[in-house]
PDB file of C-alpha atoms in Angstrom:
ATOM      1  CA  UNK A 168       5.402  13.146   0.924  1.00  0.00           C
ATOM      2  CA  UNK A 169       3.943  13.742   3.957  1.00  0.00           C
ATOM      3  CA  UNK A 170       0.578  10.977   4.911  1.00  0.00           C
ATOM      4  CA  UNK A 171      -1.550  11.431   7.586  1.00  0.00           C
ATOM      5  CA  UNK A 172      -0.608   9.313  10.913  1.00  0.00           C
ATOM      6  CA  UNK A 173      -3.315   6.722  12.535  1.00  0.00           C
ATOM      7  CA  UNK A 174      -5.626   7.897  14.320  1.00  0.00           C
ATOM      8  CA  UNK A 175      -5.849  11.604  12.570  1.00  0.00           C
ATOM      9  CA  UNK A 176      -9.712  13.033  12.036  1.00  0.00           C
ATOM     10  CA  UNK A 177     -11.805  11.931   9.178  1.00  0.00           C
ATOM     11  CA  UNK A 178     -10.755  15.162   7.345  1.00  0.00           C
ATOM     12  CA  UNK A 179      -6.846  14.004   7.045  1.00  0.00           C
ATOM     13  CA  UNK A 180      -5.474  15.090   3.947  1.00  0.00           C
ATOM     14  CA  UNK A 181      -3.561  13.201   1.295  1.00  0.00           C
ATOM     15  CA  UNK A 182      -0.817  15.847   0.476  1.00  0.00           C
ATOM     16  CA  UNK A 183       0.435  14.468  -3.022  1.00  0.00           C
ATOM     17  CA  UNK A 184       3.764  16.044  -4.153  1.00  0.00           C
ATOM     18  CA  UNK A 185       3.312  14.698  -7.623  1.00  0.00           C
ATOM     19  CA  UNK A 186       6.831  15.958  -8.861  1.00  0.00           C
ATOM     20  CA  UNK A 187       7.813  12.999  -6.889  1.00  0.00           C
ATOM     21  CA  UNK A 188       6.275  10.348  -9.201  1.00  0.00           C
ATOM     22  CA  UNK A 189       8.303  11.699 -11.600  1.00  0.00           C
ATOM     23  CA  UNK A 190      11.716  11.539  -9.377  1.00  0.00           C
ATOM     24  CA  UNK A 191      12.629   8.078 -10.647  1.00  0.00           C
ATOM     25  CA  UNK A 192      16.125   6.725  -9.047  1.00  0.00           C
ATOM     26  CA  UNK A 193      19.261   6.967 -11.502  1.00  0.00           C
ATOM     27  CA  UNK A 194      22.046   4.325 -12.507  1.00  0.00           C
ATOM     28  CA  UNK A 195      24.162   3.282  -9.283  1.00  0.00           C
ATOM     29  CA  UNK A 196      27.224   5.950  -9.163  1.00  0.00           C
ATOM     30  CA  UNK A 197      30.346   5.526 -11.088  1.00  0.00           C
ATOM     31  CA  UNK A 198      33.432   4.378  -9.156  1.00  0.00           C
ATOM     32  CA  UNK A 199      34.736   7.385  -7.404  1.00  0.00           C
ATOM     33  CA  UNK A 200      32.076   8.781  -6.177  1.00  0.00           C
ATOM     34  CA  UNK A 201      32.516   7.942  -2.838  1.00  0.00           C
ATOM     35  CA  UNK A 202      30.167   5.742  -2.588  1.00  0.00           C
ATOM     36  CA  UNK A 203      27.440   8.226  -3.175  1.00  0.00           C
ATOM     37  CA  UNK A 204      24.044   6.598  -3.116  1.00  0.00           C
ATOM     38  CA  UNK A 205      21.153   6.637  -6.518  1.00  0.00           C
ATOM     39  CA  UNK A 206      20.267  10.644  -7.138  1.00  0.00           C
ATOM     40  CA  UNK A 207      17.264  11.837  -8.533  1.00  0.00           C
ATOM     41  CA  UNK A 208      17.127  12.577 -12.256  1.00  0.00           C
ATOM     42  CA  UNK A 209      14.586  16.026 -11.517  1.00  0.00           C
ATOM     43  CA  UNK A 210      16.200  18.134  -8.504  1.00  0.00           C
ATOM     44  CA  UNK A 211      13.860  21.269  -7.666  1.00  0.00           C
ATOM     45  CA  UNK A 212      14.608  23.547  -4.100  1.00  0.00           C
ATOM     46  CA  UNK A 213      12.276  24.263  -2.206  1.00  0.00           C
ATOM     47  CA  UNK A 214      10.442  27.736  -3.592  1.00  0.00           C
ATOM     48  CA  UNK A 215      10.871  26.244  -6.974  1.00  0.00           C
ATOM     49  CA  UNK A 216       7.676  27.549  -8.540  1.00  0.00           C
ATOM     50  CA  UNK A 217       8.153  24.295 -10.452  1.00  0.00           C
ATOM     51  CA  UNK A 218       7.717  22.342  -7.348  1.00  0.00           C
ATOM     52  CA  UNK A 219       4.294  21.439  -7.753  1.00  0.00           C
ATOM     53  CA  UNK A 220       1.874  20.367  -4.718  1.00  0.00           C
ATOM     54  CA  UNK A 221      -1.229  19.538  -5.039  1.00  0.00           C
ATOM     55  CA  UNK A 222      -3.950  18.396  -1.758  1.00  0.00           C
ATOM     56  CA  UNK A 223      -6.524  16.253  -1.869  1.00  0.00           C
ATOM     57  CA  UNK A 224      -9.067  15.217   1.144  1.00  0.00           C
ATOM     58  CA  UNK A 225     -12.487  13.115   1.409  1.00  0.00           C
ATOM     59  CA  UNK A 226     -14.693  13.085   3.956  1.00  0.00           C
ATOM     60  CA  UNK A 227     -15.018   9.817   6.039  1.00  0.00           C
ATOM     61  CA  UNK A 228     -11.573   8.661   4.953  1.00  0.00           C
ATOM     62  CA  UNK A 229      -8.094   8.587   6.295  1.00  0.00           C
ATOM     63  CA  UNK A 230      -4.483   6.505   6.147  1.00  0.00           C
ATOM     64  CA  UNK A 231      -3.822   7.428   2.223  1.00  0.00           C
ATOM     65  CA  UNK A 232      -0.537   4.987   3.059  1.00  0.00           C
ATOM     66  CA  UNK A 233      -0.248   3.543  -0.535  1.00  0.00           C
ATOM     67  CA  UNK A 234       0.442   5.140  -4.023  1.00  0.00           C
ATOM     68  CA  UNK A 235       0.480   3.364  -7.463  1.00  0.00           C
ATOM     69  CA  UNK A 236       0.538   5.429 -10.695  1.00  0.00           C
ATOM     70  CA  UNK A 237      -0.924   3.987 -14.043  1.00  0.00           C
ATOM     71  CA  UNK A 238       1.287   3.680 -16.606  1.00  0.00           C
ATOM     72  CA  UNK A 239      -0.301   6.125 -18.816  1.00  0.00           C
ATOM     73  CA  UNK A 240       0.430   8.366 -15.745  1.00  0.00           C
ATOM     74  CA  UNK A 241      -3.333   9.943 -15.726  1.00  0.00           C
ATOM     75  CA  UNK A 242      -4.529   8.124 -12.944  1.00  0.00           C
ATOM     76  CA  UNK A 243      -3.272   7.536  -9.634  1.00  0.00           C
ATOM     77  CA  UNK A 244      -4.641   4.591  -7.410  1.00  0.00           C
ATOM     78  CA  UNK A 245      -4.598   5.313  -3.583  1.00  0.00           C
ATOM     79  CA  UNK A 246      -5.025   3.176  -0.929  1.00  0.00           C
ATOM     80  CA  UNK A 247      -6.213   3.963   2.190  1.00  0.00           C
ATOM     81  CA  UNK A 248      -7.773   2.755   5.367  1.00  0.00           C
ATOM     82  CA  UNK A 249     -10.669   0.226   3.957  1.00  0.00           C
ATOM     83  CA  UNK A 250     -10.919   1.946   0.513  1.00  0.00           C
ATOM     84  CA  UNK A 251      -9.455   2.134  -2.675  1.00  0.00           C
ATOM     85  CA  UNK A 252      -9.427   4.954  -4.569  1.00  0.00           C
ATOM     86  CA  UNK A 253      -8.883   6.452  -8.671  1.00  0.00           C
ATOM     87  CA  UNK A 254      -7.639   9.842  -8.938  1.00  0.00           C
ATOM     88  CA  UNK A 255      -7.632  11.886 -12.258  1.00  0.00           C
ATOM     89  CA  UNK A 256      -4.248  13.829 -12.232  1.00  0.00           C
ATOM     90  CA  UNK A 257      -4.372  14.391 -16.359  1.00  0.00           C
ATOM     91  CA  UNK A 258      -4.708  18.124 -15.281  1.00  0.00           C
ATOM     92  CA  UNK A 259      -2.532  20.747 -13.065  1.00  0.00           C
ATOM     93  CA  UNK A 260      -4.590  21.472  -9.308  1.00  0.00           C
ATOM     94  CA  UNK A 261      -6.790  19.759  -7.529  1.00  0.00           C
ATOM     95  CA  UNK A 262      -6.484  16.216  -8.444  1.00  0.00           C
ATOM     96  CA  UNK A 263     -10.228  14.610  -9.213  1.00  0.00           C
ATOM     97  CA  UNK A 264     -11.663  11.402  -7.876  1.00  0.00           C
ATOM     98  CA  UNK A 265     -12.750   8.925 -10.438  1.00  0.00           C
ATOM     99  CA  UNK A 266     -14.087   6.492  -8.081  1.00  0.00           C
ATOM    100  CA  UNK A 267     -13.608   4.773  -4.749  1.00  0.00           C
ATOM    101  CA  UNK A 268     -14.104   0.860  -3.774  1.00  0.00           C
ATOM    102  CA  UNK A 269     -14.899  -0.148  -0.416  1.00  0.00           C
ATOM    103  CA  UNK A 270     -12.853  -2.759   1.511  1.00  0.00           C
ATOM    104  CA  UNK A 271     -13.192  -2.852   4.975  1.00  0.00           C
ATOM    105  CA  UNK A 272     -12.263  -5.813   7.525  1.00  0.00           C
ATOM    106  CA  UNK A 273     -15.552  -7.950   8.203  1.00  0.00           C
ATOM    107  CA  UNK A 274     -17.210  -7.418  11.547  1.00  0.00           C
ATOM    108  CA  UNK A 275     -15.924 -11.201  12.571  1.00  0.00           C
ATOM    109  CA  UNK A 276     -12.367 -10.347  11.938  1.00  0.00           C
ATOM    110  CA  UNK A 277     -12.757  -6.447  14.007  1.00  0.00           C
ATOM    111  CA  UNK A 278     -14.582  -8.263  16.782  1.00  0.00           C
ATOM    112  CA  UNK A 279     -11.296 -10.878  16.932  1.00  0.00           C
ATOM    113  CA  UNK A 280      -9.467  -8.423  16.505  1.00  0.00           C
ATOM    114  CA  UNK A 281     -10.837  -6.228  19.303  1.00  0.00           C
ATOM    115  CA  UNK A 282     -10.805  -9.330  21.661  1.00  0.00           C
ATOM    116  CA  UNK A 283      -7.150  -9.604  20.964  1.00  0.00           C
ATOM    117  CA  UNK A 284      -6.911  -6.283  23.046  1.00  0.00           C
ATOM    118  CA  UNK A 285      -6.147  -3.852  19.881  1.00  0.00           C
ATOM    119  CA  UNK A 286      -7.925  -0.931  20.001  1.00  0.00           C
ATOM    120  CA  UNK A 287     -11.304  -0.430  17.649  1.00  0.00           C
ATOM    121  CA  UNK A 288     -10.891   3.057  17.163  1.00  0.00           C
ATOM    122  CA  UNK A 289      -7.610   3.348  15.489  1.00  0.00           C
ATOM    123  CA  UNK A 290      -6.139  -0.379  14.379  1.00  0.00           C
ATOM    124  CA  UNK A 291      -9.049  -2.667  13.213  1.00  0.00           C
ATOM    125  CA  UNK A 292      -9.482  -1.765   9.896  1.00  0.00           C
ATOM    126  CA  UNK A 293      -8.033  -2.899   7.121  1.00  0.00           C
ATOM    127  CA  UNK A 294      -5.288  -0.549   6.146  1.00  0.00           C
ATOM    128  CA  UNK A 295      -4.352  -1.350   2.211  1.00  0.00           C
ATOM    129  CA  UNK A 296      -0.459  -2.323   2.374  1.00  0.00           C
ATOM    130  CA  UNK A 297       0.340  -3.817  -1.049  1.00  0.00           C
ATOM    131  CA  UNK A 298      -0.717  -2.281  -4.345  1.00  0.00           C
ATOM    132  CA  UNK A 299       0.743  -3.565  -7.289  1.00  0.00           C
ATOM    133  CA  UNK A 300      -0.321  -3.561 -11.363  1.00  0.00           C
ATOM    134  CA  UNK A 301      -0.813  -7.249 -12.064  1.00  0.00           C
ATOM    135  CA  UNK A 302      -1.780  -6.597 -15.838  1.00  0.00           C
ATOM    136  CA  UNK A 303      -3.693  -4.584 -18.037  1.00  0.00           C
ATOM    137  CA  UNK A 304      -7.024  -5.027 -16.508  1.00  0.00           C
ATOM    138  CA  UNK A 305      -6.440  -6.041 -12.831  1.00  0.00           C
ATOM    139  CA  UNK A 306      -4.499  -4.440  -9.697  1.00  0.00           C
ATOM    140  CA  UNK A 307      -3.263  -6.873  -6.991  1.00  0.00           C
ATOM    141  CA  UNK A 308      -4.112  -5.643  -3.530  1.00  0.00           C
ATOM    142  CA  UNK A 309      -3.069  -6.244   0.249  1.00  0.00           C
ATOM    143  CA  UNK A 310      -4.034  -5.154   3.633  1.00  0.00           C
ATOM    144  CA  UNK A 311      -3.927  -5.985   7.473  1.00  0.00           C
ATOM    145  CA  UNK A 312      -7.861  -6.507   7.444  1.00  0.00           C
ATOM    146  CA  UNK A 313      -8.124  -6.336  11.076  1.00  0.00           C
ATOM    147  CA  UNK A 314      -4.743  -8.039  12.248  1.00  0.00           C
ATOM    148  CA  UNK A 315      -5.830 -10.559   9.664  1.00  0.00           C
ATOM    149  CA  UNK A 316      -4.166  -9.922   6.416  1.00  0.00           C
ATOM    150  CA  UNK A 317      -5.718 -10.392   3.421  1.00  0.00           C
ATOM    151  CA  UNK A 318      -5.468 -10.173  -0.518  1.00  0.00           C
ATOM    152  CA  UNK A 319      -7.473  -9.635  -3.560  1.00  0.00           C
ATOM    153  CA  UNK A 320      -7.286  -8.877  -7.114  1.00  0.00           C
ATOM    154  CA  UNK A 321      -9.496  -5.486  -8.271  1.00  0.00           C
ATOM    155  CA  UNK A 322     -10.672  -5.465 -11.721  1.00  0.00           C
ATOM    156  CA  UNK A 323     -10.298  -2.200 -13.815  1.00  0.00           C
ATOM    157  CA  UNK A 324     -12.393  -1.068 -16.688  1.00  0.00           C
ATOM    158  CA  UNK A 325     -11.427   2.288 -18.489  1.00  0.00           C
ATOM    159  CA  UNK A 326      -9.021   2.860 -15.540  1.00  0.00           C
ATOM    160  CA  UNK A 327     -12.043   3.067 -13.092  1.00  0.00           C
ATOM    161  CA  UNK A 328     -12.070   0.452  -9.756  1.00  0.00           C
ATOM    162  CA  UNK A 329     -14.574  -2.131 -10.191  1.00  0.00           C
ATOM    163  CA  UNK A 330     -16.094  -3.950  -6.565  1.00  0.00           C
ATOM    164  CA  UNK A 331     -14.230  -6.333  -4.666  1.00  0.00           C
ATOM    165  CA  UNK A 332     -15.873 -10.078  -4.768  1.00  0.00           C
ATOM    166  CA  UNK A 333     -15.567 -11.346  -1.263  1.00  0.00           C
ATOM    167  CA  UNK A 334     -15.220 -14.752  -2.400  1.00  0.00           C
ATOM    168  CA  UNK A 335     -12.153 -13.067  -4.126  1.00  0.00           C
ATOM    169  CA  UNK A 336     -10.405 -11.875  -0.977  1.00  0.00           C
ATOM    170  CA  UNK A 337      -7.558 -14.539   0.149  1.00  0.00           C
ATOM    171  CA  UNK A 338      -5.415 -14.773   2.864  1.00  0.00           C
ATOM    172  CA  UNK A 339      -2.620 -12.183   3.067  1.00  0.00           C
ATOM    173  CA  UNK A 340      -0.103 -13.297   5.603  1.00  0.00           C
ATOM    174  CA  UNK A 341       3.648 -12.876   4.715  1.00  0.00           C
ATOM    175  CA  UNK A 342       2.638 -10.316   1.892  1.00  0.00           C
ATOM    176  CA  UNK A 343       1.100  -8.037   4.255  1.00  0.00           C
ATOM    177  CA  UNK A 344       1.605  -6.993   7.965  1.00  0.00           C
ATOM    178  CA  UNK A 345      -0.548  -7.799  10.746  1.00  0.00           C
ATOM    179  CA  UNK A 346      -0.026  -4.333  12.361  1.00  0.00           C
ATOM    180  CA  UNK A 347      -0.561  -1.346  10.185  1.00  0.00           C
ATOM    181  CA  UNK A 348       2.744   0.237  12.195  1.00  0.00           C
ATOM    182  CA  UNK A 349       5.310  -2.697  10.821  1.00  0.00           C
ATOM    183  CA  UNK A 350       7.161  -2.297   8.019  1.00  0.00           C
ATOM    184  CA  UNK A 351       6.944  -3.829   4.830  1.00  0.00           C
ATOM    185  CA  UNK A 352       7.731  -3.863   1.466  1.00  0.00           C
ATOM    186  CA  UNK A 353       6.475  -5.307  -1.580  1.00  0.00           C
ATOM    187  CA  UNK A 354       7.328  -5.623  -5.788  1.00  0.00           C
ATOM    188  CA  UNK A 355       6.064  -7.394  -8.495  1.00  0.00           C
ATOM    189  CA  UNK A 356       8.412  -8.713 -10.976  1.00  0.00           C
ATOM    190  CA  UNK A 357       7.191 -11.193 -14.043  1.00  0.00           C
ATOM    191  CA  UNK A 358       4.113 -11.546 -12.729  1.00  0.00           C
ATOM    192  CA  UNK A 359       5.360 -13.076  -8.979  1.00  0.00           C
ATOM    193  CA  UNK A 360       5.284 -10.835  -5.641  1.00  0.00           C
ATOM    194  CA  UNK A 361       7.993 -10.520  -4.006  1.00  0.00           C
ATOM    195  CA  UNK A 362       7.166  -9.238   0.372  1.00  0.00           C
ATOM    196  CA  UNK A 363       8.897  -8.521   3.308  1.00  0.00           C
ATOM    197  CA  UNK A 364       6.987  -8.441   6.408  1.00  0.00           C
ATOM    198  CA  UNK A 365       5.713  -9.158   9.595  1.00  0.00           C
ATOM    199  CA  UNK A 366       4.556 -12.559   9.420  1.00  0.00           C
ATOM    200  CA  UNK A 367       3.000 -13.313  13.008  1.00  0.00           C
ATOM    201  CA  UNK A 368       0.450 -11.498  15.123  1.00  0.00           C
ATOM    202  CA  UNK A 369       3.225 -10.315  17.598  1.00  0.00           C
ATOM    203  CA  UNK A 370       5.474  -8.493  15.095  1.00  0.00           C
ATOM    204  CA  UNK A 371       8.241 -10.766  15.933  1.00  0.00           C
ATOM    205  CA  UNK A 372       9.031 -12.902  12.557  1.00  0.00           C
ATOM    206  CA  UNK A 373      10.115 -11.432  10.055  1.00  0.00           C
ATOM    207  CA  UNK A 374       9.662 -13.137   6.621  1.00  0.00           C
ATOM    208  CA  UNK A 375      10.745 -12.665   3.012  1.00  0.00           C
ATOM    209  CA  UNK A 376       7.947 -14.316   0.815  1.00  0.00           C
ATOM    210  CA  UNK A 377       7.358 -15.083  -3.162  1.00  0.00           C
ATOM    211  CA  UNK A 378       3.968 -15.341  -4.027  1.00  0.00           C
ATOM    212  CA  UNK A 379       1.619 -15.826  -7.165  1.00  0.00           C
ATOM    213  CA  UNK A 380       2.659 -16.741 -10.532  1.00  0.00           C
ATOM    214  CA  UNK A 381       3.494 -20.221 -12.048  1.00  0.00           C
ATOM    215  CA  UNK A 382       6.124 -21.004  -9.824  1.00  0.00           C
ATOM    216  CA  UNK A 383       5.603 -22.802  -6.494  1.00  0.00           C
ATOM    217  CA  UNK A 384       5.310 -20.286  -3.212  1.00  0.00           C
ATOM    218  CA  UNK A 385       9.104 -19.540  -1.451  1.00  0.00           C
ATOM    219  CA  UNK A 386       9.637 -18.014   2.076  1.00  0.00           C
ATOM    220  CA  UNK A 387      12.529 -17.946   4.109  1.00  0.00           C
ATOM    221  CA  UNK A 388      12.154 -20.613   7.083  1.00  0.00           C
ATOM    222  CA  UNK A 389      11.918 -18.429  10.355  1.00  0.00           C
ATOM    223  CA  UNK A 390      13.917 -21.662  12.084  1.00  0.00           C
ATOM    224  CA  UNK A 391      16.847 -20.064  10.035  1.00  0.00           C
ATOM    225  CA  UNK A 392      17.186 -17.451  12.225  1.00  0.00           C
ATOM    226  CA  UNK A 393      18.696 -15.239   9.842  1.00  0.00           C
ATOM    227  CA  UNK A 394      16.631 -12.047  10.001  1.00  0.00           C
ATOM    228  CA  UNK A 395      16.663 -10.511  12.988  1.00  0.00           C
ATOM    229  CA  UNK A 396      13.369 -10.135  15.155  1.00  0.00           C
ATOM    230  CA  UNK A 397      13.438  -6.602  14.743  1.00  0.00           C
ATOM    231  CA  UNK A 398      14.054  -6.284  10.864  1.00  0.00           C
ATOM    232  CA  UNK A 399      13.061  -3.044   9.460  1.00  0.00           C
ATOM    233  CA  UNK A 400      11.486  -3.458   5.485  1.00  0.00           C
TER     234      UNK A 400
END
């Protein structure tokens, strides 16, 4: 899929290649394989008529970086620089917004931020990192609010985005990156989140993190030494 890159016009647009969603990985290969790595279990060439693609674009917004598809598969949640948004994609074309949240950085954290020497015009935002399904009725977000990362659960009724609480938002760090360029990566499994990030303001220590759930929070200690400065997620 191919996302807009920082900095691009308000007019970016989120191409959406939803064949993709459906591309889910397949059982690790057999011995003798040659070590082969997972294949997909839908293969279509390019000129397929089958290969579906489908564009999407609202004004004012940019940095569609993260994709989450309901389970029902009719609505796809997108997150992009300091909004959230619901996309119908029940029918072929054009896929339809439900509705959008706002979520931008506070001015306190974009005037640190800018003091800090990043630019204002391109990195102090909050760019949405994590998006996860925590249950029926809530999504679990994440994003680098302004080289300050933060967190916060979004409430869904009928599949539609309800407001973010700011007494809601929490602090982010080690689930996502300070830096909207650094890697990450991020999975919930039995209700716990599992990250790997940039846990610093410099980009410089990386950090494998479980969060949320019953059990008590687990990171690897960056005294350790065992992932390397420059870890890729």
């Amino acid at each position: 899929m191919a996302l807009p890159s920082l900095g691009q016009d308000s007019w970016s647009l989120l191409r959406v290649f939803f064949f993709q969603l459906f591309l889910l990985p397949s059982l690790p290969p057999a011995s003798g394989t040659g070590g082969q790595g997972p294949m997909p279990r839908v293969k279509y060439h390019a000129g397929d008529g089958h290969r579906a693609l489908s564009f999407f674009q609202q004004k004012g917004l940019r940095d569609f970086d993260t994709l989450l598809l309901s389970d029902d598969g009719n609505t796809l949640y997108v997150g992009a620089r300091e909004a959230v948004l619901a996309l119908n994609i029940q029918n072929p074309g054009i896929p339809r917004l439900k509705n959008m949240i706002p979520w931008p950085a506070s001015e306190r954290k974009k005037t640190e931020c800018a003091f800090k020497k990043k630019s204002n015009e391109t990195q102090c935002f909050n760019f949405i990192r994590v998006l996860v399904s925590y249950n029926a009725t809530h999504l679990y977000a994440c994003g680098t609010f302004a080289f300050s990362p933060a967190c916060t659960f979004i409430e869904l009724q009928d599949s539609l985005l309800l407001p973010i609480l700011i007494d809601k938002v929490m602090d982010g760090k080690g689930q996502s990156p300070f830096d909207p360029v650094h890697k990450h990566t991020a999975v919930l499994v039995d209700g716990m989140l599992y990250s790997g990030t940039m846990n610093n303001f410099l980009g410089s220590e990386p950090i494998l993190m479980r969060t949320l759930g019953s059990q008590p929070v687990l990171k690897t200690d960056i005294f350790l030494r065992w992932l390397h400065a420059d870890a890729s997620f």
